[in-house]
Every structure is written in C-alpha cells, then in structure tokens.
mmCIF file of C-alpha atoms and ligand atoms in Angstrom:
data_model
loop_
_atom_site.group_PDB
_atom_site.id
_atom_site.type_symbol
_atom_site.label_atom_id
_atom_site.label_comp_id
_atom_site.label_asym_id
_atom_site.label_seq_id
_atom_site.Cartn_x
_atom_site.Cartn_y
_atom_site.Cartn_z
ATOM 1 C CA MET A 45 229.659 107.233 -103.784
ATOM 2 C CA ASP A 46 231.573 110.207 -102.406
ATOM 3 C CA GLY A 47 233.347 109.456 -99.191
ATOM 4 C CA ALA A 48 232.965 105.686 -99.381
ATOM 5 C CA LYS A 49 235.769 103.943 -97.547
ATOM 6 C CA VAL A 50 237.669 101.382 -99.606
ATOM 7 C CA LEU A 51 240.308 99.072 -98.147
ATOM 8 C CA TYR A 52 242.831 97.802 -100.674
ATOM 9 C CA ILE A 53 244.806 94.726 -99.607
ATOM 10 C CA GLU A 54 247.791 94.423 -101.929
ATOM 11 C CA ASP A 55 251.470 93.565 -101.523
ATOM 12 C CA ASN A 56 252.577 95.541 -104.582
ATOM 13 C CA VAL A 57 253.197 99.141 -103.548
ATOM 14 C CA GLU A 58 252.961 100.489 -107.090
ATOM 15 C CA ASN A 59 249.478 99.044 -107.505
ATOM 16 C CA ARG A 60 248.467 100.426 -104.126
ATOM 17 C CA THR A 61 249.723 103.900 -104.983
ATOM 18 C CA LEU A 62 248.002 103.856 -108.364
ATOM 19 C CA VAL A 63 244.634 102.681 -107.070
ATOM 20 C CA LYS A 64 244.759 105.076 -104.129
ATOM 21 C CA ARG A 65 245.431 108.034 -106.420
ATOM 22 C CA VAL A 66 242.713 107.117 -108.913
ATOM 23 C CA LEU A 67 240.035 106.497 -106.286
ATOM 24 C CA GLU A 68 240.910 109.512 -104.135
ATOM 25 C CA VAL A 69 240.424 111.784 -107.142
ATOM 26 C CA GLU A 70 236.866 110.404 -107.286
ATOM 27 C CA GLY A 71 236.270 111.230 -103.632
ATOM 28 C CA TYR A 72 236.857 107.821 -102.065
ATOM 29 C CA VAL A 73 238.747 107.356 -98.844
ATOM 30 C CA VAL A 74 241.347 104.669 -99.496
ATOM 31 C CA LEU A 75 242.905 102.558 -96.751
ATOM 32 C CA GLU A 76 245.829 100.314 -97.572
ATOM 33 C CA ALA A 77 247.120 97.015 -96.233
ATOM 34 C CA ASP A 78 250.209 95.264 -97.572
ATOM 35 C CA GLY A 79 249.009 91.839 -96.503
ATOM 36 C CA GLY A 80 246.103 89.833 -95.205
ATOM 37 C CA ILE A 81 246.788 89.993 -91.479
ATOM 38 C CA ASP A 82 246.968 93.764 -91.589
ATOM 39 C CA GLY A 83 243.919 93.771 -93.832
ATOM 40 C CA LEU A 84 241.837 91.767 -91.358
ATOM 41 C CA ARG A 85 242.840 94.111 -88.548
ATOM 42 C CA ILE A 86 241.883 97.199 -90.565
ATOM 43 C CA VAL A 87 238.507 95.685 -91.488
ATOM 44 C CA ARG A 88 237.815 95.120 -87.801
ATOM 45 C CA GLU A 89 238.902 98.636 -86.823
ATOM 46 C CA GLU A 90 237.541 100.666 -89.728
ATOM 47 C CA ALA A 91 234.598 98.648 -91.119
ATOM 48 C CA PRO A 92 235.213 99.820 -94.702
ATOM 49 C CA ASP A 93 232.388 100.063 -97.256
ATOM 50 C CA LEU A 94 234.238 97.807 -99.682
ATOM 51 C CA VAL A 95 237.338 95.604 -99.691
ATOM 52 C CA LEU A 96 239.471 95.298 -102.785
ATOM 53 C CA ILE A 97 241.743 92.301 -102.434
ATOM 54 C CA ASP A 98 244.697 91.044 -104.404
ATOM 55 C CA ILE A 99 244.593 87.268 -104.777
ATOM 56 C CA ASN A 100 248.334 86.675 -105.027
ATOM 57 C CA LEU A 101 249.472 87.741 -101.587
ATOM 58 C CA PRO A 102 252.437 86.355 -99.646
ATOM 59 C CA GLU A 103 251.752 84.191 -96.574
ATOM 60 C CA ILE A 104 247.963 84.049 -96.821
ATOM 61 C CA ASP A 105 246.345 84.324 -100.238
ATOM 62 C CA GLY A 106 243.329 86.427 -101.070
ATOM 63 C CA TYR A 107 240.973 83.447 -101.102
ATOM 64 C CA GLU A 108 241.802 82.550 -97.520
ATOM 65 C CA ILE A 109 241.578 86.180 -96.377
ATOM 66 C CA THR A 110 238.158 86.428 -98.031
ATOM 67 C CA THR A 111 236.992 83.300 -96.235
ATOM 68 C CA ARG A 112 238.142 84.759 -92.922
ATOM 69 C CA LEU A 113 236.484 88.125 -93.643
ATOM 70 C CA ARG A 114 233.235 86.342 -94.350
ATOM 71 C CA GLN A 115 233.383 84.768 -90.907
ATOM 72 C CA MET A 116 233.726 88.094 -89.080
ATOM 73 C CA GLU A 117 230.590 88.789 -87.139
ATOM 74 C CA GLY A 118 228.767 91.964 -88.125
ATOM 75 C CA LEU A 119 231.163 92.572 -90.984
ATOM 76 C CA ASN A 120 230.285 89.685 -93.231
ATOM 77 C CA ASP A 121 228.195 91.721 -95.651
ATOM 78 C CA ILE A 122 230.994 94.071 -96.737
ATOM 79 C CA PRO A 123 231.417 93.710 -100.498
ATOM 80 C CA ILE A 124 234.720 92.048 -101.387
ATOM 81 C CA VAL A 125 236.141 92.427 -104.866
ATOM 82 C CA ALA A 126 239.076 90.262 -105.951
ATOM 83 C CA LEU A 127 241.832 91.634 -108.121
ATOM 84 C CA THR A 128 243.176 88.791 -110.121
ATOM 85 C CA ALA A 129 245.928 88.566 -112.683
ATOM 86 C CA ASN A 130 244.782 85.033 -113.312
ATOM 87 C CA VAL A 131 242.812 84.885 -116.502
ATOM 88 C CA LEU A 132 241.937 81.252 -115.911
ATOM 89 C CA LYS A 133 238.227 80.810 -115.472
ATOM 90 C CA GLY A 134 238.833 78.542 -112.481
ATOM 91 C CA ASP A 135 240.435 81.364 -110.516
ATOM 92 C CA ARG A 136 237.422 83.597 -110.986
ATOM 93 C CA GLU A 137 235.152 80.836 -109.779
ATOM 94 C CA ARG A 138 237.443 80.239 -106.853
ATOM 95 C CA SER A 139 237.263 83.871 -105.781
ATOM 96 C CA LEU A 140 233.464 83.772 -105.959
ATOM 97 C CA ASP A 141 233.428 80.472 -104.055
ATOM 98 C CA ALA A 142 235.601 82.014 -101.338
ATOM 99 C CA GLY A 143 232.938 84.684 -100.854
ATOM 100 C CA CYS A 144 233.966 87.521 -103.156
ATOM 101 C CA ASP A 145 231.139 89.512 -104.725
ATOM 102 C CA GLY A 146 233.046 89.839 -107.950
ATOM 103 C CA TYR A 147 236.442 90.394 -109.451
ATOM 104 C CA ILE A 148 238.380 92.937 -111.454
ATOM 105 C CA GLN A 149 241.045 91.698 -113.786
ATOM 106 C CA LYS A 150 244.636 92.906 -113.636
ATOM 107 C CA PRO A 151 246.242 94.902 -115.106
ATOM 108 C CA ILE A 152 243.958 97.522 -113.597
ATOM 109 C CA ASP A 153 242.300 99.824 -116.107
ATOM 110 C CA VAL A 154 242.390 103.165 -114.298
ATOM 111 C CA ASP A 155 239.753 104.632 -116.607
ATOM 112 C CA LEU A 156 237.287 101.896 -115.690
ATOM 113 C CA LEU A 157 238.135 101.346 -112.029
ATOM 114 C CA PRO A 158 236.017 104.102 -110.409
ATOM 115 C CA ALA A 159 232.900 102.988 -112.275
ATOM 116 C CA GLN A 160 233.601 99.345 -111.419
ATOM 117 C CA ILE A 161 233.943 100.174 -107.723
ATOM 118 C CA ALA A 162 230.800 102.333 -107.820
ATOM 119 C CA ALA A 163 228.838 99.492 -109.398
ATOM 120 C CA PHE A 164 229.910 97.023 -106.692
ATOM 121 C CA LEU A 165 228.975 99.507 -103.961
ATOM 122 C CA ARG A 166 225.583 100.149 -105.550
ATOM 123 C CA GLN A 167 224.923 96.436 -105.858
ATOM 124 C CA ALA A 168 225.872 95.846 -102.222
ATOM 125 C CA ARG A 169 223.628 98.668 -101.013
ATOM 126 C CA GLN A 170 220.698 97.303 -102.947
ATOM 127 C CA GLN A 171 221.233 93.860 -101.434
ATOM 128 C CA GLN A 172 221.519 95.292 -97.924
ATOM 129 C CA ASN A 173 218.296 97.244 -98.411
ATOM 130 C CA THR A 174 216.331 94.207 -99.486
ATOM 131 C CA ILE A 175 217.230 92.126 -96.430
HETATM 132 MN MN1 MN B 154 250.281 90.401 -105.199
#
C-alpha cells in the first residue's frame, strides 16, 4: 500500500504525531486534521484513500463527521476507520451504524497499526472492484 493517502482526523496532537510517524515509515502519505470541519474540507480537496477518525472530537463528534462524509457525492466509498477509546460494545456498533468500515481501539498499538490500515485498504479495494 505504498503511497496510499491517509487522512487522520484527531484533536490530540500527540496521537497525530505518533500515527503520522508510524505510517510514514511504512510509505503512507499522512494528512492531518485537528477537527471535523477541517477534516471534511481536506476530504473534498484531497480525496484520501482512507480516513482514520477519532470519535471523541470537540464540536462535532466522529459519528456525525462520518455521517457527513458518507453523504459526499463521489467520495462516499472512501473507507472510514474509527479510533475509539470506548470499549463499550455500543460505541463500536454506533461507529459502524454511522458508516464506518471498522474501528481500531485506543490506545493505538503502533506495532499493529500499519497492518490494520493495510487490511482496511485491501478490503475497500476488493469491494470497489466487485461493484
Ligand atoms: Mn479526541
């Protein structure tokens, strides 16, 4: 998945820096947004290959941002992966209901993250090829 463009929407700068570093080492291009409004704008401008979204965001939460992303014409098949610190089963279901393709639990395991992202990208490409 070299060169795949990943947008990470996250208000916590330490998480952003960590994820950016880990994924860039693996050859990903990482775009960052510190909130949902910025995130929506970057999706429109850059059409990333995958969106990684924090659920607990100020102003507009990750569920609502996901719902809005899913309504964007021509961009509604971008895989969206929720990052959730919520271990409650209901929160996972809620992220899937909002239109996420899956979720990764926080705290982020940097050893697992690249493979997790690669798997979501592979899955999305397979789905796009079968349509
Ligand atoms: Mn947050």
